[in-house]
Coordinates of C-alpha atoms in Angstrom, one line a residue:
E667 CA 135.8 93.8 -37.8
S668 CA 133.6 96.2 -35.9
E669 CA 134.1 97.4 -32.4
S670 CA 131.1 95.4 -31.1
E671 CA 132.6 92.2 -32.5
S672 CA 136.1 92.7 -31.0
E673 CA 135.1 93.9 -27.6
S674 CA 132.4 92.7 -25.2
S675 CA 130.6 95.1 -23.0
L676 CA 130.5 94.4 -19.3
T677 CA 128.1 96.4 -17.1
L678 CA 128.9 97.0 -13.5
T679 CA 126.4 98.4 -11.1
T680 CA 127.7 100.8 -8.5
H681 CA 125.7 101.9 -5.5
D682 CA 126.0 105.5 -4.5
A683 CA 124.5 106.8 -1.2
E684 CA 122.2 109.2 -3.1
R685 CA 121.4 107.1 -6.3
N686 CA 122.1 104.0 -8.2
S687 CA 124.0 104.3 -11.4
V688 CA 125.1 101.9 -14.1
V689 CA 128.6 102.3 -15.3
P690 CA 129.5 100.5 -18.6
S691 CA 133.0 99.0 -18.8
K692 CA 134.6 97.4 -21.8
A693 CA 136.7 94.2 -21.7
R694 CA 138.5 92.4 -24.6
S695 CA 136.6 89.2 -24.0
L696 CA 134.4 87.9 -21.2
G697 CA 136.6 84.8 -21.1
S698 CA 139.6 86.9 -20.1
I699 CA 137.9 88.4 -17.1
S700 CA 139.1 86.7 -13.9
P701 CA 137.5 88.2 -10.8
R702 CA 140.1 88.0 -8.0
V703 CA 140.1 89.4 -4.5
S704 CA 143.3 89.4 -2.4
F705 CA 144.1 90.7 1.0
G706 CA 147.4 91.7 2.5
S707 CA 147.6 92.2 6.2
I708 CA 144.7 92.8 8.5
E709 CA 144.4 94.5 11.9
V710 CA 142.8 92.4 14.6
R711 CA 141.4 94.4 17.6
N712 CA 140.3 93.0 20.9
Y713 CA 137.3 94.7 22.6
P714 CA 136.1 94.3 26.2
L715 CA 132.5 93.4 26.9
E716 CA 130.3 95.7 28.9
L717 CA 126.7 96.1 30.0
G718 CA 124.7 96.9 26.9
D719 CA 121.2 98.2 26.1
H720 CA 120.0 95.9 23.3
P721 CA 116.1 95.9 23.5
D722 CA 115.8 92.4 22.1
C723 CA 117.6 90.8 25.0
S724 CA 114.6 89.6 27.0
R725 CA 116.4 87.3 29.5
G726 CA 119.4 88.4 31.5
P727 CA 121.5 91.5 31.0
P728 CA 122.5 92.5 27.4
V729 CA 126.2 92.8 26.7
T730 CA 128.0 94.8 24.1
L731 CA 131.5 95.6 22.9
S732 CA 133.1 98.7 24.4
W733 CA 134.0 101.6 22.1
Q734 CA 137.6 101.5 23.0
H735 CA 139.7 98.5 22.0
L736 CA 142.2 96.9 24.5
N737 CA 144.9 96.0 22.0
S738 CA 145.5 95.4 18.3
R739 CA 147.8 93.5 16.1
T740 CA 148.5 93.4 12.4
M741 CA 148.9 90.0 10.7
E742 CA 148.5 88.2 7.4
L743 CA 144.9 87.0 6.7
E744 CA 146.1 83.4 6.3
D745 CA 147.8 83.5 9.7
Y746 CA 144.6 84.8 11.3
E747 CA 142.5 82.1 9.7
E748 CA 144.8 79.5 11.0
S749 CA 144.8 81.0 14.5
I750 CA 141.0 80.9 14.7
A751 CA 140.5 77.5 13.2
C752 CA 139.9 75.9 16.6
H753 CA 137.2 78.6 17.5
K754 CA 135.1 78.1 14.4
G755 CA 132.8 75.5 15.9
R756 CA 132.4 77.4 19.2
R757 CA 129.0 78.8 20.1
L758 CA 128.8 82.6 19.7
R759 CA 125.6 83.1 21.7
M760 CA 125.8 83.5 25.5
T761 CA 123.1 82.3 27.8
Q762 CA 121.5 84.6 30.3
Y763 CA 123.4 82.9 33.1
E764 CA 126.8 83.3 31.3
R765 CA 126.1 87.1 30.8
T766 CA 125.0 87.5 34.5
H767 CA 128.0 85.6 35.8
M768 CA 130.4 87.6 33.6
L769 CA 129.0 91.0 34.7
Q770 CA 128.9 90.1 38.4
H771 CA 132.6 89.3 38.3
V772 CA 133.5 92.5 36.5
I773 CA 132.0 94.8 39.2

């Protein structure tokens, strides 16, 4: 049995900042490859909002995240997903009135 019959070749493409390169990798059989991704704990940081400078904000003041975070906590990914389940349907875009009101009450 030749090497080409006993091993399948798998080509992975890696992206480098300067160039793209193709890196060959060998596997016993394509059926045994099981791509899996797992996460342990994650760090969640809370950032304050502040007056921004986004040029695409044509109505009302733009807001942005501050560079400095207020606090952080480490938690398991599953716990985080459960904690934000009630927020998933919430709107993420603020109206010009919401941004103006928020900034007026900060000053």
